[in-house]
Coordinates of C-alpha atoms in Angstrom, one line a residue:
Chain A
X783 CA 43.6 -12.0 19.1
X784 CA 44.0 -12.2 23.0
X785 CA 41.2 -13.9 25.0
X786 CA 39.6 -10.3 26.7
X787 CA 38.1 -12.3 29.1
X788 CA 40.9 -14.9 29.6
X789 CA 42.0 -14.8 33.5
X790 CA 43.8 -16.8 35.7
X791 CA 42.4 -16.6 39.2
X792 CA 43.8 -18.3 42.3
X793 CA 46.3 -20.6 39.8
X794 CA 43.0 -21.4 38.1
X795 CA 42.9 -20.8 34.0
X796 CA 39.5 -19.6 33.6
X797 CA 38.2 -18.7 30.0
X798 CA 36.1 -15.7 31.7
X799 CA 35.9 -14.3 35.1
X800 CA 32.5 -14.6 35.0
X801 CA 31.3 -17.5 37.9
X802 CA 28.2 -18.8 39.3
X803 CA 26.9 -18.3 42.8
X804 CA 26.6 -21.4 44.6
X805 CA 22.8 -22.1 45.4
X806 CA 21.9 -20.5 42.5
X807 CA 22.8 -23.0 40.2
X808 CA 22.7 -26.2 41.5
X809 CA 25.3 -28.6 40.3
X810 CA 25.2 -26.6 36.6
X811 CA 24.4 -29.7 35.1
X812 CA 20.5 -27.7 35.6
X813 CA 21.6 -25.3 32.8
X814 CA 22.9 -27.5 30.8
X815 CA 20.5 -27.1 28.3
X816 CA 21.2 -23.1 27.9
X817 CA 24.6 -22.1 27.6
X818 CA 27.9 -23.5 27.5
X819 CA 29.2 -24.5 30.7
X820 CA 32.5 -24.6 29.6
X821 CA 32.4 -20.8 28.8
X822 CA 32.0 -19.8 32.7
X823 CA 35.2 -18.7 34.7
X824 CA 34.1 -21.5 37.1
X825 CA 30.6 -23.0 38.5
X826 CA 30.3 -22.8 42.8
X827 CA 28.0 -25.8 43.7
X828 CA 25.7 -26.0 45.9
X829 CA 26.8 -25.9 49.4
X830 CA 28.0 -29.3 50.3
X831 CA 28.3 -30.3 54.1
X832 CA 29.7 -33.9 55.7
X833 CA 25.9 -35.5 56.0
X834 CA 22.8 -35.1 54.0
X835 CA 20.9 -32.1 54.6
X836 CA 17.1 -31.8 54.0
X837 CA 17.0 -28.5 54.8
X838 CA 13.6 -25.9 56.4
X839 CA 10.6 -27.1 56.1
X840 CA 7.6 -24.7 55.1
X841 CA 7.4 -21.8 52.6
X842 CA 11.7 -21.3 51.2
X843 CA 11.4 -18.9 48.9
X844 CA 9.5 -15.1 48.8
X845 CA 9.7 -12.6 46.5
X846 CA 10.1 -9.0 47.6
X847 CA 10.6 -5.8 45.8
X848 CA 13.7 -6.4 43.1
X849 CA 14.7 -9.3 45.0
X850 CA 13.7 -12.7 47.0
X851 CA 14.3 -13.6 50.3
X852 CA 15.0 -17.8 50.6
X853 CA 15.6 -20.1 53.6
X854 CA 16.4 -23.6 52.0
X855 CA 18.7 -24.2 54.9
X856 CA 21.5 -25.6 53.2
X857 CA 19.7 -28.8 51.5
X858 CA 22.0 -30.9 50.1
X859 CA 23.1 -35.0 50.0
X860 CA 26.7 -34.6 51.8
X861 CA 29.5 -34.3 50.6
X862 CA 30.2 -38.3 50.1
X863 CA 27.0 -38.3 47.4
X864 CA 29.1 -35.4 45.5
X865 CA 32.3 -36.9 45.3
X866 CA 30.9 -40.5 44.2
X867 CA 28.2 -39.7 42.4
X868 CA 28.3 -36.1 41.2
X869 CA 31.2 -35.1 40.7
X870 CA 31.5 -37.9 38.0
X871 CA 28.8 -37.0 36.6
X872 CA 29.3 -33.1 36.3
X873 CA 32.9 -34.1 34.7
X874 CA 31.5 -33.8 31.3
X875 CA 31.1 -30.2 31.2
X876 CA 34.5 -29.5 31.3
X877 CA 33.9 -26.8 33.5
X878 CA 36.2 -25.3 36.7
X879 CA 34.4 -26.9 39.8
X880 CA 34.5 -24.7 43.1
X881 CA 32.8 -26.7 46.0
X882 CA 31.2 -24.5 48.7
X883 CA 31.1 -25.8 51.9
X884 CA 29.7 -25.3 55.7
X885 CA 30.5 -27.1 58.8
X886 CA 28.9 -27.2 61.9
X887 CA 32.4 -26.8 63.5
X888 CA 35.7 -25.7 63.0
X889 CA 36.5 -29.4 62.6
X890 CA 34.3 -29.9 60.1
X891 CA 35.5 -27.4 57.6
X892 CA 38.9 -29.2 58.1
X893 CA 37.5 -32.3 57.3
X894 CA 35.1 -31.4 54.2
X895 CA 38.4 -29.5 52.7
X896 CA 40.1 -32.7 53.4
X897 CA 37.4 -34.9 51.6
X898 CA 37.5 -32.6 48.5
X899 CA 41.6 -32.2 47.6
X900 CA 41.0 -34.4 44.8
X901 CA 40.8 -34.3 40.9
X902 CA 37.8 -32.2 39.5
X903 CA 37.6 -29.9 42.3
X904 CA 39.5 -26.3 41.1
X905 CA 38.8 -24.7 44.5
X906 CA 37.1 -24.3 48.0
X907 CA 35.1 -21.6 48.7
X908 CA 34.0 -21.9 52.7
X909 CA 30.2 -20.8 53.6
X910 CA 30.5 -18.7 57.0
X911 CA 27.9 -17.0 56.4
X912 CA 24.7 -18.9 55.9
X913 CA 22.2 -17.2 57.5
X914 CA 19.0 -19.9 57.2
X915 CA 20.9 -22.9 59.3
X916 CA 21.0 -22.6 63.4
X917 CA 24.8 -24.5 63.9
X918 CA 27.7 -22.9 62.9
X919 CA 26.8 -20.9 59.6
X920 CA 26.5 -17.2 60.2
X921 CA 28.9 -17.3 63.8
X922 CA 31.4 -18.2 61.9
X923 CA 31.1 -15.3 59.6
X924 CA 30.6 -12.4 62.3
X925 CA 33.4 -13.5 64.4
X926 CA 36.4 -12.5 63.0
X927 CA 38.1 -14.6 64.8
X928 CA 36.3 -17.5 64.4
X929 CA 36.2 -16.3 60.5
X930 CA 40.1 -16.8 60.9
X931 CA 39.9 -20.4 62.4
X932 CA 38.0 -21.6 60.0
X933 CA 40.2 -20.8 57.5
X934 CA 43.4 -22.5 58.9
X935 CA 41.5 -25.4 59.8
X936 CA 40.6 -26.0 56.0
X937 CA 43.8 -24.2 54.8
X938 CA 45.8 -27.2 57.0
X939 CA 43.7 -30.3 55.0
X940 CA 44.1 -29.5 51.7
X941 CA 46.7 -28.4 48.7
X942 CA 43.4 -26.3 47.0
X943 CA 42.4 -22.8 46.8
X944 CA 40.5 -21.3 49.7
X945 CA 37.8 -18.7 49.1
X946 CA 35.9 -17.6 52.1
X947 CA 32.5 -16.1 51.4
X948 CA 31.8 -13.2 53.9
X949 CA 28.9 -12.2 55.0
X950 CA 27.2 -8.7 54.8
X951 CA 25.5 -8.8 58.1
X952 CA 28.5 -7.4 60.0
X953 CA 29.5 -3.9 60.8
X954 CA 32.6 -3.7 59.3
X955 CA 33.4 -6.0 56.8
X956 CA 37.2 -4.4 56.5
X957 CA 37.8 -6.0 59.8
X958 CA 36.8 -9.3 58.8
X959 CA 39.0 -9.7 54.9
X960 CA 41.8 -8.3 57.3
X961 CA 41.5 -11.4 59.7
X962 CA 40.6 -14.2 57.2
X963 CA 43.6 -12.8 55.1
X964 CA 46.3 -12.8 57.8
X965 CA 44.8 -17.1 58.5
X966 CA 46.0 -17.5 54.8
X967 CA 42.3 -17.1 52.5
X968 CA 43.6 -16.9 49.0
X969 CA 40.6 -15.4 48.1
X970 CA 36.8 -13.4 49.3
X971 CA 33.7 -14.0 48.1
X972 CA 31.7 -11.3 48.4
X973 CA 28.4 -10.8 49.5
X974 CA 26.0 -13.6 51.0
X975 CA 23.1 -13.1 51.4
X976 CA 21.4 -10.2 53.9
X977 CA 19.2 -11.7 56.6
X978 CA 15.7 -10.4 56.1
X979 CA 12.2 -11.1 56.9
X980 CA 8.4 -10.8 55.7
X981 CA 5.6 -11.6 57.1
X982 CA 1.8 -12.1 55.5
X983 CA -0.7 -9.6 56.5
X984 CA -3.2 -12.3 56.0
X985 CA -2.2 -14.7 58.2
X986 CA -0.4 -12.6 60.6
X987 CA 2.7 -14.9 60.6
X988 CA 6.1 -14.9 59.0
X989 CA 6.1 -15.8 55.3
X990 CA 9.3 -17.9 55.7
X991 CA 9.1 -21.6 57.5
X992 CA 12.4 -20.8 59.0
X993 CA 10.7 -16.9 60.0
X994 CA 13.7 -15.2 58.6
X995 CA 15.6 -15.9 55.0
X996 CA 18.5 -14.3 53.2
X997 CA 17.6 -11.5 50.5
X998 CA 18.9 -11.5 47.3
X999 CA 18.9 -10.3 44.0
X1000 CA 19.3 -6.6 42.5
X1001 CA 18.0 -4.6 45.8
X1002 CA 21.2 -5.7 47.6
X1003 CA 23.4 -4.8 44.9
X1004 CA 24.7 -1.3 45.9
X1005 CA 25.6 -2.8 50.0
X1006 CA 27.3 -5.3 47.7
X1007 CA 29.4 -2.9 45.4
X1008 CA 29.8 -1.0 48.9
X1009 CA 31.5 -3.7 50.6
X1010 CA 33.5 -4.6 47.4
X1011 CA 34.9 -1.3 47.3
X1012 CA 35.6 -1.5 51.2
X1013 CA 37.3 -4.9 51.0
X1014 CA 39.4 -3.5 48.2
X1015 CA 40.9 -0.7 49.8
X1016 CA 41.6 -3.0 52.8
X1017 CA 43.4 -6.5 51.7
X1018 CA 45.6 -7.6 49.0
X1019 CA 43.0 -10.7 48.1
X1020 CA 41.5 -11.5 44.9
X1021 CA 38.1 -10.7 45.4
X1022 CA 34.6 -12.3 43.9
X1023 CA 32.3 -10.0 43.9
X1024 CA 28.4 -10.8 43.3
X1025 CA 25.5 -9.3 45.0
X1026 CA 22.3 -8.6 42.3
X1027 CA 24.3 -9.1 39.5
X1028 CA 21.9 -9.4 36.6
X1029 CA 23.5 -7.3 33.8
X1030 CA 26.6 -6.7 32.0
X1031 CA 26.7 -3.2 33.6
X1032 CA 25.7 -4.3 37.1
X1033 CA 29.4 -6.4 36.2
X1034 CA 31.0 -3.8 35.0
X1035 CA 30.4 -1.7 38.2
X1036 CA 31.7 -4.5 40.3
X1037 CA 35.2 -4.7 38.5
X1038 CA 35.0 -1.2 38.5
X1039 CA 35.0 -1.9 42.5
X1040 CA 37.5 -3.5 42.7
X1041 CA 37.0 -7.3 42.1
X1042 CA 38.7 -9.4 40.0
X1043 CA 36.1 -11.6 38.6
X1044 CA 32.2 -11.5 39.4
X1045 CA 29.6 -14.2 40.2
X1046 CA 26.1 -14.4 38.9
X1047 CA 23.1 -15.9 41.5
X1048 CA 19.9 -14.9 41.7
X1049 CA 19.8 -13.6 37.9
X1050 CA 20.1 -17.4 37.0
X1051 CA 16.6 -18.3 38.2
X1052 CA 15.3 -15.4 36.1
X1053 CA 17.4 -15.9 33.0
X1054 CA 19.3 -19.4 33.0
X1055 CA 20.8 -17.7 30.1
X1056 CA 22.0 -14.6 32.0
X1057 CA 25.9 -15.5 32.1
X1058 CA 25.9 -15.2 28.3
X1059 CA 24.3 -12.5 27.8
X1060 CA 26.5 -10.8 30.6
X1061 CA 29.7 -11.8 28.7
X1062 CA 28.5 -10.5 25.5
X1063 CA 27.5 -7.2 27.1
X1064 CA 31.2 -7.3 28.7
X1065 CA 32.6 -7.4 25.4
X1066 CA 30.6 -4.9 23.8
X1067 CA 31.6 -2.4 27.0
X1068 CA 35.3 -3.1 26.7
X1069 CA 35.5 -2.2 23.0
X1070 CA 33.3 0.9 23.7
X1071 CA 36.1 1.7 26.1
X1072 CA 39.3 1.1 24.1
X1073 CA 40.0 -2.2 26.7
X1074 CA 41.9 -4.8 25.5
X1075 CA 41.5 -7.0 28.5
X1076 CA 38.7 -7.0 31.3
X1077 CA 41.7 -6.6 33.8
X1078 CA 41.9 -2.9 32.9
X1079 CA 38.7 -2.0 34.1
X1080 CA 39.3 -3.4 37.8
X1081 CA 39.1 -0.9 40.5
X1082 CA 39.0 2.2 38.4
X1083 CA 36.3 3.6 40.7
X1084 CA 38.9 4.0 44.0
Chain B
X956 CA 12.9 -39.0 28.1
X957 CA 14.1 -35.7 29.7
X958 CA 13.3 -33.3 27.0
X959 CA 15.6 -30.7 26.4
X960 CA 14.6 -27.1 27.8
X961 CA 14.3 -23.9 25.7
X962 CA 14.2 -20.1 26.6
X963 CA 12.0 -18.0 24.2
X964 CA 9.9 -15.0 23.8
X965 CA 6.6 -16.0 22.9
X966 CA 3.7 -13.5 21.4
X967 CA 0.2 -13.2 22.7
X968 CA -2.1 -14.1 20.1
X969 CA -5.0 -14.8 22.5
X970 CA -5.7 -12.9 26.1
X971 CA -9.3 -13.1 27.6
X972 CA -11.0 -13.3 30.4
X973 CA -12.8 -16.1 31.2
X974 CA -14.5 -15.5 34.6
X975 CA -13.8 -12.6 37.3
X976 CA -9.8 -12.6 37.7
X977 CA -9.3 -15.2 35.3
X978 CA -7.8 -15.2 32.4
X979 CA -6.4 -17.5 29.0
X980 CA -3.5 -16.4 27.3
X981 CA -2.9 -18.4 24.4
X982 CA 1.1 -18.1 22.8
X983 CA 2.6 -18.8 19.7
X984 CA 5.4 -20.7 20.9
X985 CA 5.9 -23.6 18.1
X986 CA 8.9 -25.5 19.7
X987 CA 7.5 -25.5 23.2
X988 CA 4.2 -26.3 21.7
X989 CA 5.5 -29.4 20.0
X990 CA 7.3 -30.5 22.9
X991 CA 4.1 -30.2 25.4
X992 CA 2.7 -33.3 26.7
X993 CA -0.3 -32.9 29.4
X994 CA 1.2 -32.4 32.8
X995 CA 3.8 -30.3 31.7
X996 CA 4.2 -26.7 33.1
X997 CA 6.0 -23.2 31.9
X998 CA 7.8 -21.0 34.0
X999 CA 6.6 -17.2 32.3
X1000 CA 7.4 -13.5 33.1
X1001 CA 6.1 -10.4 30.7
X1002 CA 8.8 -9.1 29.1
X1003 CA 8.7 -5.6 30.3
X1004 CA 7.6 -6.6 33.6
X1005 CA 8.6 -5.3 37.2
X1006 CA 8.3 -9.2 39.0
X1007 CA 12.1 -10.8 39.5
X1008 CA 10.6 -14.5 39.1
X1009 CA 9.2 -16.1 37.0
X1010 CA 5.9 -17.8 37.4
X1011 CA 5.0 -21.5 36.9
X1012 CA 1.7 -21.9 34.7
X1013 CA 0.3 -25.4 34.2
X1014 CA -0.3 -26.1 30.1
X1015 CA -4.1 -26.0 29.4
X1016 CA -3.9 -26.4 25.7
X1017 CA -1.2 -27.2 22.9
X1018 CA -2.5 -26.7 19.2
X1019 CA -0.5 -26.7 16.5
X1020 CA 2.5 -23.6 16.9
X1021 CA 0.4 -22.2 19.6
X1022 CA 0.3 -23.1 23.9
X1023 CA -2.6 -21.9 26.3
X1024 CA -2.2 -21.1 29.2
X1025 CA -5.4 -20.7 32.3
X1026 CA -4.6 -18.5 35.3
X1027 CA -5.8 -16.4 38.0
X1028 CA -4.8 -13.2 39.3
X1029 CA -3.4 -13.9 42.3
X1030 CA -0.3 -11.4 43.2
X1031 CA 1.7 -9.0 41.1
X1032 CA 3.1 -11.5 38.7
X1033 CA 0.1 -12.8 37.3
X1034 CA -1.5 -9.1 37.2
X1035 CA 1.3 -8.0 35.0
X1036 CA 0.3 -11.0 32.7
X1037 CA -3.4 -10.7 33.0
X1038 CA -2.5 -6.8 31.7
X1039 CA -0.8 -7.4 28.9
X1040 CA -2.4 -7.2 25.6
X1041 CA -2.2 -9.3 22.4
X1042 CA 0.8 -9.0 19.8
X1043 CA 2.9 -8.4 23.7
X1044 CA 5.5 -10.8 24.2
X1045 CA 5.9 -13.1 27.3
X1046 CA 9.2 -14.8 28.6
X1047 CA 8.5 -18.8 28.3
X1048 CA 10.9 -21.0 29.8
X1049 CA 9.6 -25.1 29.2
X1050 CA 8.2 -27.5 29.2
X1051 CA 9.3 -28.3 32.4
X1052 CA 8.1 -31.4 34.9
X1053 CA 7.1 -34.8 34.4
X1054 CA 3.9 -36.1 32.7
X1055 CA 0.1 -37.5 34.0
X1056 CA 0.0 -41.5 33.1
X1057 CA -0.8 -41.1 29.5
X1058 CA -1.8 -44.8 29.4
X1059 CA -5.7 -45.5 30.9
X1060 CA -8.1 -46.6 29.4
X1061 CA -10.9 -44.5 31.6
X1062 CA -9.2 -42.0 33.9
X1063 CA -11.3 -40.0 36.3
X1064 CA -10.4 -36.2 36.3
X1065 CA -10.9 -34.7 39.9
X1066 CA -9.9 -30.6 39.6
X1067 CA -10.8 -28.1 41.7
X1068 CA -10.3 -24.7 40.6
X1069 CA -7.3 -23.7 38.3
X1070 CA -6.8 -27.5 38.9
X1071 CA -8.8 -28.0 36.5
X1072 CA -6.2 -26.3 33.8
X1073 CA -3.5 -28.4 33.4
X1074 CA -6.5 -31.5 33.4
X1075 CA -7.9 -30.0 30.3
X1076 CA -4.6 -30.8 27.8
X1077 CA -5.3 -34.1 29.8
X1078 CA -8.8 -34.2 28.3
X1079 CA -8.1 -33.1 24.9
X1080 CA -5.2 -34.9 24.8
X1081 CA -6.6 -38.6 25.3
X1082 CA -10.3 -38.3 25.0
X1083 CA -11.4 -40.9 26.9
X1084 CA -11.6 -39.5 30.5
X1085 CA -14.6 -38.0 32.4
X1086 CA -13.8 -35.3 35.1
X1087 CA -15.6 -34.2 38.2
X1088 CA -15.4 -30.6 38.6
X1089 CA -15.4 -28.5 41.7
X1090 CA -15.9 -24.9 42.1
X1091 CA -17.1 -22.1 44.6
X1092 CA -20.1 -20.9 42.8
X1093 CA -21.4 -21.7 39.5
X1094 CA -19.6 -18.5 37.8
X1095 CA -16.4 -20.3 37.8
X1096 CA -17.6 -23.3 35.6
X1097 CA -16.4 -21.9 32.3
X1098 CA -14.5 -25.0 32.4
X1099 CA -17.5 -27.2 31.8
X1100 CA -18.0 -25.6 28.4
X1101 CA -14.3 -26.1 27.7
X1102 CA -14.0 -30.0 28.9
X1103 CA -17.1 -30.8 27.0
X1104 CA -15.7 -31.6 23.8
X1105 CA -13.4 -33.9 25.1
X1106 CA -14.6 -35.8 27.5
X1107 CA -17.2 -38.9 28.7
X1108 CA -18.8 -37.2 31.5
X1109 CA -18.8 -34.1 33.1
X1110 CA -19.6 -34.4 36.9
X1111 CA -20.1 -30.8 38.8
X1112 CA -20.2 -29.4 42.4
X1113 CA -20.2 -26.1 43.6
X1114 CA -19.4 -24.8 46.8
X1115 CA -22.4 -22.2 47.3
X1116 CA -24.8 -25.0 45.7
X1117 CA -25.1 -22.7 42.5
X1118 CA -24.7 -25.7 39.8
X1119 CA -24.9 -29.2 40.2
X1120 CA -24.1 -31.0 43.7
X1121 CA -24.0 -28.6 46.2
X1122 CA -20.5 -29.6 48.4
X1123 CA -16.7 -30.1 47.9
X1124 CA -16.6 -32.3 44.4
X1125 CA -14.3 -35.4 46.7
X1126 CA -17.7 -35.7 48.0
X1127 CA -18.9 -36.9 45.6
X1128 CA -16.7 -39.3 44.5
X1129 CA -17.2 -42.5 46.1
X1130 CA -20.4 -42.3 44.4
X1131 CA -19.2 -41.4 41.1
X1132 CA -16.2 -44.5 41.5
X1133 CA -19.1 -47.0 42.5
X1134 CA -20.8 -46.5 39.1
X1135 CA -17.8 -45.9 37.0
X1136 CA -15.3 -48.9 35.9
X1137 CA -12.5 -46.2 36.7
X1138 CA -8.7 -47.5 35.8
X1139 CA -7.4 -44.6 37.3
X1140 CA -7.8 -41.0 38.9
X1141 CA -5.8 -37.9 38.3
X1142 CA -6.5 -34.8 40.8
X1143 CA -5.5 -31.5 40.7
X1144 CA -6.7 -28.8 42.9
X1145 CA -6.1 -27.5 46.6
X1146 CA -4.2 -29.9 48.3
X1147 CA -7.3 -30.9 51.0
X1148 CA -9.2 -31.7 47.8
X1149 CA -6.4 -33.8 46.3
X1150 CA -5.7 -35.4 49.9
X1151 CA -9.4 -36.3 50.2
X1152 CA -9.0 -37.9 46.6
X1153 CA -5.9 -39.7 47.3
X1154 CA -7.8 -41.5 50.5
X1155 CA -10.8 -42.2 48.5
X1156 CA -9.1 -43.2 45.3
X1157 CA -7.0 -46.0 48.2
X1158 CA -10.6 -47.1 49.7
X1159 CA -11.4 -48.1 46.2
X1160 CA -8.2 -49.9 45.2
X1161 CA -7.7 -47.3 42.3
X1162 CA -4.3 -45.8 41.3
X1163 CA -3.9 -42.1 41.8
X1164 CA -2.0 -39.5 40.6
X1165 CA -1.9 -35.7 41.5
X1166 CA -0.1 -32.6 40.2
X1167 CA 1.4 -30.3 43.0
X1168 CA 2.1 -26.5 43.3
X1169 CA 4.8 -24.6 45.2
X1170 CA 6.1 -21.4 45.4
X1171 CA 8.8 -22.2 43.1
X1172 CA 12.1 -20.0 42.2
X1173 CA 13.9 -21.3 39.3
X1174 CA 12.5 -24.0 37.8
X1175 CA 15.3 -26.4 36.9
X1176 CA 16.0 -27.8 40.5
X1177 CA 18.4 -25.8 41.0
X1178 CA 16.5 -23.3 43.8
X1179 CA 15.5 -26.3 46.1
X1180 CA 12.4 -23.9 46.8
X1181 CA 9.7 -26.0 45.9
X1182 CA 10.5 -29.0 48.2
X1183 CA 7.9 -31.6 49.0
X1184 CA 8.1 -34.7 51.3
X1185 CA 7.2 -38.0 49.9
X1186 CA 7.8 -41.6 51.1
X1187 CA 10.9 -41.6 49.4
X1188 CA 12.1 -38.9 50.7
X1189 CA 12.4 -35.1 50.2
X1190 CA 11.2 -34.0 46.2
X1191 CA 11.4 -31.3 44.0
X1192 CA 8.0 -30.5 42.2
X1193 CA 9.8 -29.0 39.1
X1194 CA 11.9 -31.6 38.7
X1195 CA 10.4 -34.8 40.4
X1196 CA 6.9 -33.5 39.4
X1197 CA 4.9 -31.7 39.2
X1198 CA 2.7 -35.0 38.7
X1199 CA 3.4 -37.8 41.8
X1200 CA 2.1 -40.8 42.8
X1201 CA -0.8 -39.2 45.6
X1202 CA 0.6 -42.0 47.8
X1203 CA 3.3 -41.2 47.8
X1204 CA 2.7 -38.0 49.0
X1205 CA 2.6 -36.4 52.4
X1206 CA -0.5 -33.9 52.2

């Protein structure tokens, strides 16, 4: 019998489209001792940039009503620490690799896209849309334009996929899939996290060291299945959607949307077995629903 | 070793309250039980319950098939555990972090409040340490009656002057070291407590080690929430810890 789940995304074989958000599960070697990593559709790695990154100081993480707000600020050891050291290391999984990067300029992107056209690496997805680092980050990803020149500039530097994460905090996220898709994007990641804030009633002063953090996690899941079924309607791209996925019918409802595979964050912290559990409850929903293949169910909802 | 990690739901067999907001949960969980070595922390979540993260518990006792766990009820996570009931099942990720030095000869506990928990599987665990105990008032010294058994001596200070010394129990130390052949301390507690210890513990030449607590989101180092900064640069207390060397720490 046919693979159901068996997808080939961006010239990528993946046995399920089923990936991990990046910053959610760290370089997947972390859940190595709960599911097969070899199962996923692909793992995103934490967001890699040309230095070492230490990231915000002070309280990074807060949990709020069906969700958390965090401001690591892109902690990381640089990008030449992943290609000697971890990417080695992580080869073991057998799993599809997608490196997510952020630059502090244009330049930058070109240069980390560059650095990672080698063996191991499936694809690159490109962070615009950090919202917990002060350079670059977020400008890039509520500037069309600059959205657009970010994705030439790593497009130009390397022979591997390019998925551009977009950011919700814009007003019309239509306008930027239209502009990173004319630069050449072969694919959307979608959503990042919305910028939020909390602040203790104790102390009198934001929770967050950074003051304001990015909120995740199942209260941002219907702005994410929103903006899914925006995108959709509005560009040809292959689209990742994740935003508070942390079922199999939270999954469904995003390929119902209109994406073609779905990423799991937040739900990891919870659940490090979540993925699995996801895929079996995709399963059980196809059969339920006479599917042969999870590529019947997408977009149904438009 | 880096022992391998398990997800599992775990029944209550023992919930009771110990002192005003704090409670014991003991859980029949025989693999994670087996596993536990003092130091060693869970990250738990009731089943049915409303909290996204998990929470990380320190492990006060491992008997047999069955891990305890001491905590207080400090937000919504831990009410929802303090609520539940026995034969309820709990959400136990572990053991997670590193271990206390497991080989003095006569190690000098210094907890402070629920410090004091993960100090305990210490105690029981090697029985040969003493531990000075600090509270705010006398009504939270259950944990004298629960050391006892296991250890040398049992030095207390309360805040409010309520049971023994009347002070912070780091001021007491220096006296307590100058009497004692110590080999080593191990501190747990609020982090000016542990500070004091580490400075006092340095005065007197002795090595010191103390378990940290963050807000943490994950567990598995895969968050970066709970970062510290050491001399050797920026940690993770879940997986670097949650047990450090207290000089090399940054209070």
């Amino acid at each position: 019998m046919k693979n159901p789940f068996s997808v080939e995304l961006l010239g990528i074989k993946m046995n399920s489209p089923i990936i991990t958000a990046s910053g959610t599960f760290g370089f997947g070697e972390e859940f190595a001792d709960f599911i097969d990593l070899s199962s996923l559709g692909a793992v995103t790695v934490k967001g890699t940039t040309l230095n070492p990154r230490v990231g915000n100081s002070g309280i990074r993480i807060h949990e709020t009503p069906a969700g958390m707000l965090n401001s690591i600020g892109l902690e990381n050891p640089g990008a030449k620490v992943f290609l000697n050291e971890i990417l080695p290391r992580i080869k073991k999984y057998n799993m599809n690799v997608i490196v997510n990067i952020s630059g502090a300029t244009v330049d930058e992107y070109g240069e980390l896209a560059a650095m990672l056209d080698v063996d191991g690496v499936a694809a690159i997805e490109l962070n615009v849309s950090c919202p917990n680092v002060k350079e670059g980050g977020i400008i890039f990803g509520t500037d069309p334009t600059m959205a657009a020149k970010v994705v030439e500039a790593a497009k130009k530097r390397t022979k591997k996929p390019v998925i551009i994460k977009l950011s919700p905090n814009v007003t019309d996220i239509k306008l930027m899939a239209k502009a990173v898709e004319n630069a050449g994007a072969d694919a959307v990641s979608l959503i990042n996290t919305l910028l939020g804030m909390a602040i203790d009633i104790k102390t009198k002063k934001p929770v967050l060291g950074n003051i304001t953090g990015g909120l995740s996690g199942p209260c941002v899941k219907p702005v994410a299945i929103r903006m899914v079924y925006e995108v959709r309607g509005a560009v040809k791209l292959p689209i990742i959607g994740m935003g508070g996925i942390a079922s199999a019918e939270d999954a469904v409802e995003f390929f119902l949307a209109g994406a073609d595979a779905i990423a799991v964050g937040t739900a990891n912290f919870v659940n490090p077995k979540i993925t699995e559990e996801i895929r079996e409850g995709l399963l059980k929903y196809l059969d339920e629903n006479n599917c042969s293949h999870i590529s019947e169910i997408i977009g149904l909802a438009r | 070793m880096v022992l391998r990690k398990i997800l599992t739901d775990a029944k209550i067999v023992e919930q009771k309250s110990l002192a005003k907001d704090i409670f014991l949960m003991r859980l029949h969980a025989p693999d994670i039980a087996k596993a536990a070595k003092p130091g060693n922390f869970l990250q738990v979540k009731a089943q049915r319950g409303t909290t996204l993260l998990r929470r990380p518990l320190g492990i006060a006792e491992a008997r047999g098939d069955d891990v305890s766990l001491i905590y207080r009820k400090i937000g919504k996570g831990t009410a929802e555990l303090a609520a539940m009931q026995e034969g309820e099942i709990v959400s136990v990720m572990g053991t997670i972090g590193n271990t206390f030095n497991l080989n003095l000869k006569k190690p000098l506990l210094v907890g402070g409040g629920m410090g004091l928990s993960p100090l305990l599987f210490y105690a029981e665990y090697m029985k040969n340490a003493s531990v000075l105990m600090g509270a705010r008032t006398s009504a939270e010294l259950f944990w004298e009656e629960l050391f006892s058994p296991f250890v040398k001596e049992i030095f207390v200070a309360t805040e409010d002057g309520s049971k023994g010394e009347k002070g912070f129990n780091v001021a007491f130390l220096p006296k307590i070291l100058q009497q004692g052949k110590y080999d080593g301390i191990i501190a747990c507690g609020p982090d000016p407590m542990m500070k004091k210890a580490v400075e006092i513990a340095k005065e007197a030449n002795i090595p010191v080690e103390v378990s940290l607590e963050r807000r943490m989101g994950c567990g598995l180092g895969a968050c970066l929430s709970c970062a510290i900064d050491t001399k050797s640069g920026r940690k993770k207390v879940c997986k670097d810890g949650p047990v450090f060397d207290g000089e090399e720490v940054f209070f």
